[in-house]
Structure formats: C-alpha cells, structure tokens
Amino acid sequence: MDNENQLIQNRIQKLNELEDQGINPYPYKWDKKNEISKIREQFSDIENDQLTDYTAQIAGRLISKRRQGKAGFANIRDFSDKIQLYFRQDRLGEENYTLFKKTDIGDFIGIIGKIFKTRTGEITVLVEKMTILSKSIRPLPEKWHGLQDIELRYRKRYLDLISNSDTMDIFVKRTKIIKAIREFLDKKRFIEVETPILQIIPGGADAKPFVTHHNALDIDLYMRIAPELYLKRLIIGGFERVYELNRNFRNEGMDREHNPEFTMLETYAAYWDYNDVMDFVEDMIKYIIDNIFNGSLTVERSDNKFDFTFPFKRLSMVDTINKKLGKNITTMSESELINEVVKVGKEKPVSKGKAIEKLFEHYVEPDLFEPVFVIDFPKESSPLTKDHREIKGFVERFELYIGGMEIANAYSELNNPIEQKKRFLMQEKFREKGDDEAQRMDSDFVEALEYGMPPTGGLGVGIDRLIMLLTNQKSIRDVILFPTMKKEAK
C-alpha cells in the first residue's frame, strides 16, 4: 500500500472510532460567531502574555498542528485570516483533548475559547471546547503550503485555493472588479439585462460556435458567441442604455489569452458613436482603479511595466501599418495586400479587410503595451459597423490594447437595414471562400432594424483579460476559477 493510501486508511480508522464513540464527524451546522480577521483586529493592542475574558466562537480548516504531551498548538484558517490555537488537557478535559488528538491537517473544526496574546506577541485562542465539523479523509498534497504544480492548480482549483492565499486574493479581487463595473454602469444609467445563451443563429462576432441539439424541438442550437444582436434588438425596442455581463462560448484554440468559455461585458447606448464609447471605457477603467486600487496601479508583463495614465493614446490602424510597411495600404489592391500577408508566413486571407488585419497583427500588435485605442478598421472584417465618415472602405470601430492584448472592441453601430443585409451577404461569400468564422445571415435581426434603431455606440470588454491585467497574471487560466482542461489521463 502506498503512503497516501495508508494515510487515507488511518484517517478512515479515526473517523470510525469517532462514530463508535457516538460523535458525528459531519454535524449539520455550527454557530460561528466571530471572523478570525475581526478577532485579530479587535485584540491587536493587548499586552503580551495577557489573557482576556472575551470568549470567541470561531471555525475553520486546521492547517497546522504540533502536540507535546498534554498540550498542543495548532492553526486554523477561515475565509478572512488564520489564528493560533492553544490546547491544554487540564483546560479541555481528557475527552475533548483526546478529540483534538484525533484531528488531522485539513479537518474543519469549531472552537470556543478565550483570547490571549503569547509572550512573543501572537494572538491566540486558549481552547475551552472543540468540535469536529468535517473530517478530512484525503490528505492535502505534499508541500501543500504553496502548491506549485500548475496543471494540478487549474484542474483541482479547490486545492489551489487551500494552498495559495494569493490565488484566493485574485478571485476576491475579480469579484470586486466586477462589482465596481456594475456600480459604474448603474451610475451611468445602464440597465442590466439577460439574453439567450442557446441561439438558432450564432451572431455578433467572427467565431466558430459550439453546437448542441434540442430534443423536444428536434433542432440544432448554438452556444452564444456574443449577445450583440439581441442587445441591439432591445435598443430597437426602446431601451436606451443596456448591458450584459455574459458567458460566451467559442470553439477555438486555447492559449494564455483564450479559453473556450469566457466572460464578456457588452454595453449599448443610444445616440452615442464610437468616440463617446472611447471616453466611456476610459472612465470605467479609471473608476475601477480609483475604487479597487486606490487610484494607482502598475501593470507588469514580461519585462515591461507601466502605470495607467489617462487619457489613452489613439492610433489609426492604417497609419500604424503604413509606418511599419513603408507603403500606403489604402492604395494597394486586394491581391497586393494578400501577397504581403503570405510573405510574412501567415495563412492566405479571404478578403482585403482580413489582409489588413493580419498585417496589423504581425507588424503592430506586438508593440502595443501601454493603453492605446486603435481606431478605424476595414469594412470587410466589420460587418456590424457604420462606414467611416472620412475614409472609404473603413468603418468607425476601435479596439483597446493594453499589455499587448486586445481588451475591448467597439463600434458606431450600423443601423441601416439595407446596408446590414448587404454586409451579411458579403459575409456569406467569405464563408463560401472558406472563412468558417464569417458571420451568418440573420434575417430576423435585419427585420428588427427595419423598424428603426437610433444611432448607437456598442462596446465589448473581455473581462477575463482585463482582470489578468489588473491583477498582473500571465495566463487567462489564472483568473478563471475552473478553466477548460483536456481530459485527465488515467
């Protein structure tokens, strides 16, 4: 029998002994009256070697234990903090001290006792009563104080949370960031809504969808790749400012910046254009930094770091490519642009617009570290966006890049139903040429536009990527509690 199995058997034996003594190792509840962090704060100023008359009633996971004869020390941790416990047989009584001896690292226990500070200044609970709340059968991994196996951390996130306090901090911060986003949107008079995850036509983005089947209706449905077309239906219906914090699903590759299931924020505001949306995004990020990071935040990625400075730079996609390429891409033919893409070793694109975006990805994107709005995109790759007011063949769209990643994408939304239908038909031609990410005709959405949609500014923000930046994490898996993983080899 290997060592782990032996440890498991020893713990099961202890569990059986507890049950034989009439002790339930999995009781129904515990009256936890104190948070450990509050206890530490409340009694931080008492003198060393001082015993108070305050009785605390706490609970948490046993994370360390050392025993010598008729006395012992241990530490437990709850969600807020950890604290030292002092067990003495003459204080507990033989029966309760024997119960302490049957505990193992990982057990949840309830403690009642007096607060004191040791001679060395450690806030401690002098235990008067202990209750086992959940007997841990499986031992924590070796050297669990700081679990290092990356795949194990992602696959068994509960062990990562137990072992690494930094991981817990990241996800607490994630919750606070999302709460701050909601607060900001509420202040701006946006209304939170919900749209379908299962869709008959996947739309609103260039992406491959996941397909499922609805048995009762006997139809195939697609997991949402974006909520855009449904949110714009709400603008048509009379809402003026809407948003959705939504889960999207894209059947694409996985890397440090991509997970098949991810969180997006999409917002739509009637009577705005993409210039208004740029100001809005800056204000939102500033609000998060002011409220979560006390107004100052340094982002570090690879060997680079920067502090957020507002307003962000604004760069023309065309100008940045022209500068790198030494040519004017607006005067080049489709075949010339496609040849430039093939020349740098990328897959042959299906359109002029896709070629321009590929050149941007190759020549410009790697250098976009500090926050910058890249503005004005090719028409062919932006089927839901208004034509640019000045540059023929381009549209009023921007992407926000920070730390070398695309964080947000936004448009002056196309609201001309005749033009929208033409754009969808153009996308279908791209699909026929082999672009399986090109968007599909959505006749119902075109019909909705025919009833009239006001000028609208739309925005999509990759929440996971934004949180990666704000918490200085290198992989999207570090900010998703349960990232998609390949099947574990048996």
Short mmCIF file of C-alpha atoms in Angstrom, two decimals:
data_model
loop_
_atom_site.label_atom_id
_atom_site.label_comp_id
_atom_site.label_asym_id
_atom_site.label_seq_id
_atom_site.Cartn_x
_atom_site.Cartn_y
_atom_site.Cartn_z
CA MET A 1 0.00 0.00 0.00
CA ASP A 2 1.46 3.38 -0.99
CA ASN A 3 1.92 6.18 1.54
CA GLU A 4 -1.17 8.20 0.51
CA ASN A 5 -3.47 5.19 0.70
CA GLN A 6 -2.07 4.36 4.11
CA LEU A 7 -2.78 7.91 5.32
CA ILE A 8 -6.32 7.68 3.95
CA GLN A 9 -6.89 4.37 5.76
CA ASN A 10 -5.55 5.87 9.02
CA ARG A 11 -7.97 8.78 8.72
CA ILE A 12 -10.90 6.49 7.95
CA GLN A 13 -9.99 4.50 11.06
CA LYS A 14 -10.11 7.71 13.15
CA LEU A 15 -13.48 8.54 11.60
CA ASN A 16 -14.81 5.11 12.51
CA GLU A 17 -13.55 5.49 16.08
CA LEU A 18 -15.34 8.84 16.39
CA GLU A 19 -18.59 7.31 15.16
CA ASP A 20 -18.18 4.37 17.56
CA GLN A 21 -17.95 6.93 20.39
CA GLY A 22 -21.24 8.48 19.25
CA ILE A 23 -19.54 11.56 17.74
CA ASN A 24 -20.86 12.74 14.36
CA PRO A 25 -17.79 13.84 12.34
CA TYR A 26 -20.09 15.69 9.91
CA PRO A 27 -22.57 17.68 12.05
CA TYR A 28 -25.30 19.76 10.42
CA LYS A 29 -24.19 23.23 11.49
CA TRP A 30 -22.00 25.34 13.76
CA ASP A 31 -22.81 28.69 15.29
CA LYS A 32 -19.80 30.68 14.05
CA LYS A 33 -19.99 34.00 15.89
CA ASN A 34 -16.62 35.54 15.03
CA GLU A 35 -14.48 36.05 11.94
CA ILE A 36 -10.80 35.46 12.61
CA SER A 37 -9.73 38.74 10.98
CA LYS A 38 -12.07 40.69 13.26
CA ILE A 39 -10.67 38.92 16.34
CA ARG A 40 -7.10 39.74 15.30
CA GLU A 41 -8.05 43.35 14.67
CA GLN A 42 -10.02 43.74 17.90
CA PHE A 43 -7.26 42.40 20.16
CA SER A 44 -4.15 43.57 18.30
CA ASP A 45 -3.27 46.11 21.01
CA ILE A 46 -3.45 43.92 24.12
CA GLU A 47 -0.25 43.32 26.07
CA ASN A 48 1.95 40.28 25.51
CA ASP A 49 1.19 37.39 27.89
CA GLN A 50 -2.25 38.86 28.61
CA LEU A 51 -5.38 36.67 28.86
CA THR A 52 -8.70 38.42 28.16
CA ASP A 53 -12.12 37.41 29.43
CA TYR A 54 -13.53 37.51 25.87
CA THR A 55 -14.93 34.18 24.62
CA ALA A 56 -14.60 33.70 20.88
CA GLN A 57 -16.57 31.17 18.84
CA ILE A 58 -14.77 30.53 15.55
CA ALA A 59 -14.41 27.85 12.89
CA GLY A 60 -12.07 26.97 10.05
CA ARG A 61 -9.75 24.45 8.43
CA LEU A 62 -6.92 23.01 10.52
CA ILE A 63 -3.72 23.98 8.68
CA SER A 64 -1.02 23.05 11.19
CA LYS A 65 -0.71 21.07 14.42
CA ARG A 66 2.03 20.29 16.93
CA ARG A 67 1.50 18.44 20.18
CA GLN A 68 3.71 17.74 23.19
CA GLY A 69 2.27 15.52 25.87
CA LYS A 70 -0.72 17.18 27.50
CA ALA A 71 -0.57 20.41 25.49
CA GLY A 72 -0.53 21.39 21.84
CA PHE A 73 -0.64 24.26 19.38
CA ALA A 74 -2.50 24.44 16.08
CA ASN A 75 -3.57 26.96 13.46
CA ILE A 76 -6.89 27.25 11.70
CA ARG A 77 -7.88 29.41 8.75
CA ASP A 78 -11.27 30.77 7.78
CA PHE A 79 -12.04 32.89 4.71
CA SER A 80 -10.77 36.04 6.41
CA ASP A 81 -7.48 35.03 8.12
CA LYS A 82 -5.73 32.42 10.28
CA ILE A 83 -5.16 32.23 14.04
CA GLN A 84 -3.19 30.17 16.52
CA LEU A 85 -4.93 27.80 18.98
CA TYR A 86 -3.57 26.57 22.31
CA PHE A 87 -4.87 23.25 23.66
CA ARG A 88 -4.30 22.13 27.26
CA GLN A 89 -5.66 18.88 28.63
CA ASP A 90 -6.28 20.38 32.08
CA ARG A 91 -8.37 23.13 30.45
CA LEU A 92 -10.23 20.96 27.93
CA GLY A 93 -10.69 17.81 29.91
CA GLU A 94 -9.39 14.41 28.83
CA GLU A 95 -12.30 13.62 26.48
CA ASN A 96 -12.05 16.84 24.47
CA TYR A 97 -8.24 16.68 24.41
CA THR A 98 -8.46 13.13 23.02
CA LEU A 99 -10.72 14.52 20.32
CA PHE A 100 -8.01 17.07 19.48
CA LYS A 101 -5.51 14.22 19.14
CA LYS A 102 -7.76 12.58 16.53
CA THR A 103 -7.76 15.65 14.29
CA ASP A 104 -5.73 15.84 11.07
CA ILE A 105 -4.49 18.65 8.85
CA GLY A 106 -7.40 19.56 6.59
CA ASP A 107 -10.18 18.92 9.13
CA PHE A 108 -12.74 21.66 9.74
CA ILE A 109 -13.17 22.34 13.45
CA GLY A 110 -15.23 24.65 15.63
CA ILE A 111 -13.51 26.35 18.58
CA ILE A 112 -14.76 28.11 21.71
CA GLY A 113 -12.11 29.79 23.86
CA LYS A 114 -10.59 32.86 25.45
CA ILE A 115 -8.40 35.30 23.51
CA PHE A 116 -4.87 35.99 24.73
CA LYS A 117 -1.53 37.15 23.39
CA THR A 118 1.56 34.98 23.86
CA ARG A 119 4.88 36.20 25.21
CA THR A 120 6.08 36.50 21.61
CA GLY A 121 3.08 38.67 20.66
CA GLU A 122 0.95 36.08 18.83
CA ILE A 123 -2.85 36.47 19.11
CA THR A 124 -4.05 33.04 20.27
CA VAL A 125 -7.21 31.27 21.40
CA LEU A 126 -6.99 29.30 24.65
CA VAL A 127 -9.34 26.49 23.67
CA GLU A 128 -12.14 25.56 26.06
CA LYS A 129 -14.14 23.39 23.67
CA MET A 130 -13.50 21.86 20.25
CA THR A 131 -15.97 20.29 17.80
CA ILE A 132 -15.09 18.40 14.64
CA LEU A 133 -17.19 19.87 11.80
CA SER A 134 -15.87 17.87 8.85
CA LYS A 135 -13.35 15.01 8.95
CA SER A 136 -10.87 15.24 6.11
CA ILE A 137 -10.29 11.80 4.60
CA ARG A 138 -7.76 12.66 1.91
CA PRO A 139 -4.51 14.35 2.99
CA LEU A 140 -3.50 17.59 1.34
CA PRO A 141 -0.69 17.30 -1.27
CA GLU A 142 2.90 17.20 -0.14
CA LYS A 143 4.28 20.70 0.47
CA TRP A 144 0.73 22.00 0.13
CA HIS A 145 1.83 25.34 1.59
CA GLY A 146 2.20 26.89 -1.86
CA LEU A 147 1.05 24.25 -4.34
CA GLN A 148 3.31 24.65 -7.39
CA ASP A 149 2.04 22.10 -9.95
CA ILE A 150 0.37 24.42 -12.50
CA GLU A 151 -1.87 21.80 -14.12
CA LEU A 152 -2.97 20.49 -10.71
CA ARG A 153 -3.78 24.03 -9.60
CA TYR A 154 -6.10 24.56 -12.59
CA ARG A 155 -7.63 21.08 -12.56
CA LYS A 156 -8.22 20.93 -8.81
CA ARG A 157 -8.81 24.59 -8.03
CA TYR A 158 -10.04 23.77 -4.52
CA LEU A 159 -6.51 22.57 -3.64
CA ASP A 160 -5.04 25.73 -5.16
CA LEU A 161 -7.35 27.88 -3.02
CA ILE A 162 -6.48 25.90 0.11
CA SER A 163 -2.76 26.07 -0.60
CA ASN A 164 -2.15 29.51 -2.11
CA SER A 165 -3.53 32.59 -0.43
CA ASP A 166 -2.51 34.62 -3.50
CA THR A 167 -4.99 32.62 -5.58
CA MET A 168 -7.81 33.43 -3.18
CA ASP A 169 -6.82 37.11 -3.32
CA ILE A 170 -7.02 37.13 -7.14
CA PHE A 171 -10.56 35.79 -7.16
CA VAL A 172 -11.72 38.07 -4.37
CA LYS A 173 -10.30 40.95 -6.41
CA ARG A 174 -12.09 39.63 -9.51
CA THR A 175 -15.40 39.80 -7.65
CA LYS A 176 -14.67 43.36 -6.50
CA ILE A 177 -13.74 44.46 -10.04
CA ILE A 178 -16.98 43.08 -11.48
CA LYS A 179 -18.94 44.72 -8.66
CA ALA A 180 -17.23 48.04 -9.45
CA ILE A 181 -18.14 47.67 -13.14
CA ARG A 182 -21.79 47.17 -12.20
CA GLU A 183 -21.68 50.18 -9.88
CA PHE A 184 -20.18 52.33 -12.64
CA LEU A 185 -22.80 51.23 -15.17
CA ASP A 186 -25.60 51.85 -12.69
CA LYS A 187 -24.30 55.39 -12.14
CA LYS A 188 -24.32 55.88 -15.93
CA ARG A 189 -27.99 54.78 -16.05
CA PHE A 190 -27.41 51.47 -17.84
CA ILE A 191 -29.89 48.65 -17.24
CA GLU A 192 -28.62 45.10 -16.81
CA VAL A 193 -30.43 42.54 -18.97
CA GLU A 194 -30.17 38.88 -19.96
CA THR A 195 -30.17 37.41 -23.46
CA PRO A 196 -30.25 33.79 -24.74
CA ILE A 197 -27.23 31.53 -24.43
CA LEU A 198 -28.80 28.98 -26.79
CA GLN A 199 -29.32 30.62 -30.18
CA ILE A 200 -30.72 29.48 -33.52
CA ILE A 201 -28.20 31.65 -35.40
CA PRO A 202 -24.83 32.43 -33.77
CA GLY A 203 -24.04 36.08 -34.39
CA GLY A 204 -22.32 39.22 -33.18
CA ALA A 205 -18.73 38.04 -33.64
CA ASP A 206 -16.36 36.24 -36.01
CA ALA A 207 -16.01 32.89 -34.25
CA LYS A 208 -16.77 29.18 -34.51
CA PRO A 209 -19.69 28.20 -32.27
CA PHE A 210 -20.34 25.09 -30.21
CA VAL A 211 -23.34 23.12 -31.48
CA THR A 212 -25.90 21.26 -29.37
CA HIS A 213 -29.26 19.64 -30.08
CA HIS A 214 -32.64 20.36 -28.51
CA ASN A 215 -34.54 17.08 -28.35
CA ALA A 216 -38.07 18.41 -27.82
CA LEU A 217 -37.87 20.82 -30.77
CA ASP A 218 -35.58 18.50 -32.75
CA ILE A 219 -33.35 21.39 -33.82
CA ASP A 220 -29.68 22.21 -33.55
CA LEU A 221 -28.84 25.21 -31.39
CA TYR A 222 -25.61 27.15 -30.97
CA MET A 223 -23.94 28.28 -27.77
CA ARG A 224 -23.73 32.07 -27.70
CA ILE A 225 -20.58 33.58 -29.21
CA ALA A 226 -21.79 37.12 -28.41
CA PRO A 227 -25.03 38.76 -27.18
CA GLU A 228 -24.72 41.72 -29.57
CA LEU A 229 -27.65 41.16 -31.92
CA TYR A 230 -30.07 40.53 -29.05
CA LEU A 231 -28.91 43.59 -27.12
CA LYS A 232 -29.39 45.75 -30.20
CA ARG A 233 -32.92 44.34 -30.54
CA LEU A 234 -33.51 45.84 -27.07
CA ILE A 235 -32.30 49.25 -28.26
CA ILE A 236 -34.75 48.92 -31.15
CA GLY A 237 -37.45 48.04 -28.61
CA GLY A 238 -36.97 51.26 -26.66
CA PHE A 239 -34.22 50.64 -24.09
CA GLU A 240 -31.63 53.41 -24.38
CA ARG A 241 -28.75 52.00 -22.31
CA VAL A 242 -28.34 48.27 -21.70
CA TYR A 243 -25.55 45.95 -20.65
CA GLU A 244 -24.96 42.28 -20.04
CA LEU A 245 -22.15 40.57 -18.14
CA ASN A 246 -22.33 37.34 -20.08
CA ARG A 247 -20.68 33.99 -20.59
CA ASN A 248 -19.68 33.39 -24.21
CA PHE A 249 -18.54 30.13 -25.83
CA ARG A 250 -16.22 29.92 -28.82
CA ASN A 251 -14.97 26.68 -30.35
CA GLU A 252 -11.43 27.91 -30.86
CA GLY A 253 -7.87 27.24 -29.79
CA MET A 254 -6.63 27.66 -26.23
CA ASP A 255 -3.62 29.69 -25.12
CA ARG A 256 -2.64 32.25 -22.48
CA GLU A 257 -5.29 34.69 -23.73
CA HIS A 258 -8.07 32.31 -24.86
CA ASN A 259 -10.41 29.96 -23.04
CA PRO A 260 -13.42 28.43 -24.87
CA GLU A 261 -15.75 29.70 -22.13
CA PHE A 262 -15.17 33.28 -21.04
CA THR A 263 -16.82 36.38 -19.59
CA MET A 264 -17.66 39.46 -21.62
CA LEU A 265 -19.22 42.80 -20.82
CA GLU A 266 -21.30 44.23 -23.66
CA THR A 267 -22.91 47.67 -23.45
CA TYR A 268 -25.09 49.62 -25.91
CA ALA A 269 -26.02 53.30 -25.60
CA ALA A 270 -28.47 55.03 -27.92
CA TYR A 271 -27.34 58.33 -29.50
CA TRP A 272 -23.62 57.59 -28.97
CA ASP A 273 -20.88 56.92 -31.52
CA TYR A 274 -17.51 55.23 -31.07
CA ASN A 275 -15.90 58.46 -29.83
CA ASP A 276 -18.34 58.55 -26.92
CA VAL A 277 -17.58 54.89 -26.21
CA MET A 278 -13.81 55.58 -26.03
CA ASP A 279 -14.40 58.22 -23.35
CA PHE A 280 -16.77 55.82 -21.58
CA VAL A 281 -14.19 52.97 -21.48
CA GLU A 282 -11.54 55.28 -20.05
CA ASP A 283 -13.95 56.47 -17.37
CA MET A 284 -14.87 52.87 -16.46
CA ILE A 285 -11.26 51.70 -16.11
CA LYS A 286 -10.41 54.81 -14.10
CA TYR A 287 -13.40 54.10 -11.82
CA ILE A 288 -12.12 50.54 -11.20
CA ILE A 289 -8.59 51.73 -10.44
CA ASP A 290 -9.80 54.50 -8.14
CA ASN A 291 -12.17 52.23 -6.20
CA ILE A 292 -10.24 48.93 -6.08
CA PHE A 293 -6.60 50.03 -6.35
CA ASN A 294 -6.74 53.40 -4.55
CA GLY A 295 -6.16 55.38 -7.74
CA SER A 296 -2.77 53.88 -8.66
CA LEU A 297 -1.88 50.66 -10.45
CA THR A 298 1.30 49.37 -12.07
CA VAL A 299 0.87 46.68 -14.72
CA GLU A 300 3.77 44.28 -15.28
CA ARG A 301 4.02 41.89 -18.23
CA SER A 302 7.25 40.16 -19.28
CA ASP A 303 9.99 42.78 -18.95
CA ASN A 304 7.65 45.75 -19.31
CA LYS A 305 5.65 47.72 -16.81
CA PHE A 306 3.61 50.91 -16.79
CA ASP A 307 1.27 52.96 -14.65
CA PHE A 308 -2.15 53.82 -16.06
CA THR A 309 -2.23 57.37 -17.43
CA PHE A 310 -5.39 58.96 -18.78
CA PRO A 311 -6.41 59.77 -21.47
CA PHE A 312 -5.21 56.81 -23.55
CA LYS A 313 -3.44 57.31 -26.89
CA ARG A 314 -5.47 56.94 -30.10
CA LEU A 315 -3.76 55.47 -33.19
CA SER A 316 -5.09 54.92 -36.70
CA MET A 317 -4.79 51.28 -37.82
CA VAL A 318 -3.92 52.47 -41.34
CA ASP A 319 -1.22 54.87 -40.16
CA THR A 320 0.44 52.28 -37.93
CA ILE A 321 0.61 49.67 -40.72
CA ASN A 322 1.79 52.22 -43.28
CA LYS A 323 4.61 53.24 -40.96
CA LYS A 324 5.79 49.65 -40.42
CA LEU A 325 5.30 48.54 -44.04
CA GLY A 326 6.62 51.67 -45.71
CA LYS A 327 3.63 51.64 -48.07
CA ASN A 328 0.14 53.15 -48.22
CA ILE A 329 -2.25 50.23 -47.78
CA THR A 330 -5.29 52.30 -48.83
CA THR A 331 -3.93 52.49 -52.40
CA MET A 332 -2.94 48.80 -52.63
CA SER A 333 -5.10 46.22 -54.39
CA GLU A 334 -6.56 43.19 -52.64
CA SER A 335 -4.05 40.83 -54.30
CA GLU A 336 -1.11 43.06 -53.28
CA LEU A 337 -2.26 43.09 -49.66
CA ILE A 338 -2.81 39.32 -49.63
CA ASN A 339 0.70 38.82 -51.01
CA GLU A 340 2.11 40.95 -48.17
CA VAL A 341 0.35 38.66 -45.69
CA VAL A 342 1.63 35.47 -47.33
CA LYS A 343 5.13 37.00 -47.44
CA VAL A 344 5.26 37.15 -43.61
CA GLY A 345 4.24 33.48 -43.32
CA LYS A 346 0.57 33.87 -42.42
CA GLU A 347 -2.37 31.95 -43.86
CA LYS A 348 -3.85 33.45 -47.05
CA PRO A 349 -6.79 35.72 -46.07
CA VAL A 350 -10.13 35.69 -47.94
CA SER A 351 -10.54 39.46 -48.31
CA LYS A 352 -8.76 42.80 -48.39
CA GLY A 353 -10.07 43.65 -44.94
CA LYS A 354 -8.83 40.39 -43.42
CA ALA A 355 -5.43 41.00 -45.07
CA ILE A 356 -5.15 44.43 -43.46
CA GLU A 357 -6.00 42.97 -40.04
CA LYS A 358 -3.39 40.20 -40.50
CA LEU A 359 -0.74 42.81 -41.33
CA PHE A 360 -1.76 44.77 -38.24
CA GLU A 361 -1.44 41.64 -36.08
CA HIS A 362 2.01 40.93 -37.48
CA TYR A 363 3.61 44.38 -37.60
CA VAL A 364 1.85 46.45 -34.94
CA GLU A 365 0.09 44.40 -32.28
CA PRO A 366 3.23 43.04 -30.53
CA ASP A 367 4.36 46.60 -29.70
CA LEU A 368 1.06 47.77 -28.17
CA PHE A 369 1.94 47.60 -24.48
CA GLU A 370 0.72 50.82 -22.88
CA PRO A 371 -3.03 51.53 -23.22
CA VAL A 372 -3.96 52.62 -26.74
CA PHE A 373 -7.13 52.83 -28.82
CA VAL A 374 -6.52 51.51 -32.33
CA ILE A 375 -9.19 53.17 -34.45
CA ASP A 376 -10.77 52.68 -37.89
CA PHE A 377 -10.95 49.12 -39.21
CA PRO A 378 -11.56 47.60 -42.68
CA LYS A 379 -15.18 47.32 -43.72
CA GLU A 380 -14.97 43.66 -44.81
CA SER A 381 -14.00 42.48 -41.33
CA SER A 382 -16.54 44.68 -39.50
CA PRO A 383 -20.00 43.72 -40.81
CA LEU A 384 -21.96 45.34 -37.95
CA THR A 385 -20.29 48.76 -38.05
CA LYS A 386 -21.12 52.10 -39.68
CA ASP A 387 -18.99 53.30 -42.63
CA HIS A 388 -16.24 55.72 -41.66
CA ARG A 389 -17.26 59.32 -42.20
CA GLU A 390 -13.98 60.15 -43.99
CA ILE A 391 -12.01 57.02 -45.00
CA LYS A 392 -13.57 54.98 -47.82
CA GLY A 393 -13.56 51.20 -47.25
CA PHE A 394 -13.19 51.60 -43.49
CA VAL A 395 -15.60 51.74 -40.54
CA GLU A 396 -15.89 53.52 -37.19
CA ARG A 397 -14.54 50.83 -34.93
CA PHE A 398 -11.85 50.72 -32.27
CA GLU A 399 -10.04 48.10 -30.24
CA LEU A 400 -8.39 48.89 -26.92
CA TYR A 401 -4.98 47.28 -26.43
CA ILE A 402 -3.25 47.10 -23.07
CA GLY A 403 -0.21 44.99 -22.20
CA GLY A 404 -0.07 43.59 -25.75
CA MET A 405 -3.63 42.21 -25.55
CA GLU A 406 -6.92 43.28 -27.09
CA ILE A 407 -9.12 44.22 -24.14
CA ALA A 408 -12.13 45.86 -25.79
CA ASN A 409 -13.84 46.19 -29.16
CA ALA A 410 -16.42 48.87 -30.03
CA TYR A 411 -18.40 50.34 -32.91
CA SER A 412 -20.54 53.12 -34.15
CA GLU A 413 -23.26 50.54 -34.71
CA LEU A 414 -24.67 50.00 -38.20
CA ASN A 415 -28.39 50.84 -38.10
CA ASN A 416 -29.19 50.93 -41.83
CA PRO A 417 -31.13 47.70 -42.51
CA ILE A 418 -30.45 47.72 -46.27
CA GLU A 419 -26.71 48.09 -45.72
CA GLN A 420 -26.78 45.49 -42.94
CA LYS A 421 -28.33 42.94 -45.28
CA LYS A 422 -25.60 43.66 -47.89
CA ARG A 423 -22.92 43.15 -45.21
CA PHE A 424 -24.39 39.78 -44.18
CA LEU A 425 -24.49 38.68 -47.83
CA MET A 426 -20.84 39.73 -48.18
CA GLN A 427 -20.01 37.61 -45.11
CA GLU A 428 -21.75 34.61 -46.69
CA LYS A 429 -19.43 34.94 -49.71
CA PHE A 430 -16.45 34.87 -47.34
CA ARG A 431 -17.84 31.68 -45.79
CA GLU A 432 -18.06 30.14 -49.27
CA LYS A 433 -14.37 31.01 -49.76
CA GLY A 434 -13.51 29.05 -46.61
CA ASP A 435 -13.77 31.58 -43.76
CA ASP A 436 -15.78 29.50 -41.30
CA GLU A 437 -15.66 32.33 -38.74
CA ALA A 438 -17.51 34.76 -41.04
CA GLN A 439 -20.89 35.85 -39.77
CA ARG A 440 -24.20 34.37 -40.96
CA MET A 441 -27.29 35.99 -42.36
CA ASP A 442 -29.71 36.87 -39.55
CA SER A 443 -32.91 37.86 -41.35
CA ASP A 444 -34.82 38.41 -38.10
CA PHE A 445 -32.23 40.97 -36.97
CA VAL A 446 -32.42 42.75 -40.33
CA GLU A 447 -36.22 42.82 -39.97
CA ALA A 448 -35.85 44.31 -36.48
CA LEU A 449 -33.60 47.05 -37.90
CA GLU A 450 -36.28 47.86 -40.45
CA TYR A 451 -38.43 49.15 -37.58
CA GLY A 452 -35.67 51.66 -36.80
CA MET A 453 -32.72 51.77 -34.39
CA PRO A 454 -31.30 55.09 -33.19
CA PRO A 455 -27.60 55.90 -33.61
CA THR A 456 -25.88 53.63 -31.09
CA GLY A 457 -22.44 53.10 -29.61
CA GLY A 458 -21.66 49.48 -28.70
CA LEU A 459 -18.84 48.01 -26.63
CA GLY A 460 -17.48 44.58 -25.78
CA VAL A 461 -14.89 44.14 -22.99
CA GLY A 462 -13.03 40.90 -22.29
CA ILE A 463 -13.50 40.73 -18.54
CA ASP A 464 -11.04 37.87 -18.01
CA ARG A 465 -8.28 39.70 -19.91
CA LEU A 466 -9.00 42.94 -18.08
CA ILE A 467 -8.68 41.10 -14.76
CA MET A 468 -5.44 39.47 -15.96
CA LEU A 469 -4.01 42.95 -16.44
CA LEU A 470 -5.33 44.45 -13.23
CA THR A 471 -4.02 41.53 -11.13
CA ASN A 472 -0.75 41.07 -13.09
CA GLN A 473 -1.48 37.49 -14.15
CA LYS A 474 0.19 35.94 -17.20
CA SER A 475 -2.50 33.44 -18.20
CA ILE A 476 -6.27 33.63 -18.56
CA ARG A 477 -6.43 30.36 -16.61
CA ASP A 478 -5.15 32.22 -13.55
CA VAL A 479 -8.29 34.37 -13.42
CA ILE A 480 -10.94 31.75 -14.30
CA LEU A 481 -11.85 29.56 -11.34
CA PHE A 482 -12.43 26.44 -13.44
CA PRO A 483 -10.72 26.84 -16.84
CA THR A 484 -11.36 24.34 -19.62
CA MET A 485 -8.86 21.46 -19.40
CA LYS A 486 -8.13 18.49 -21.60
CA LYS A 487 -9.35 15.16 -20.26
CA GLU A 488 -7.10 13.90 -17.49
CA ALA A 489 -5.00 10.90 -18.47
CA LYS A 490 -5.78 7.88 -16.31
#
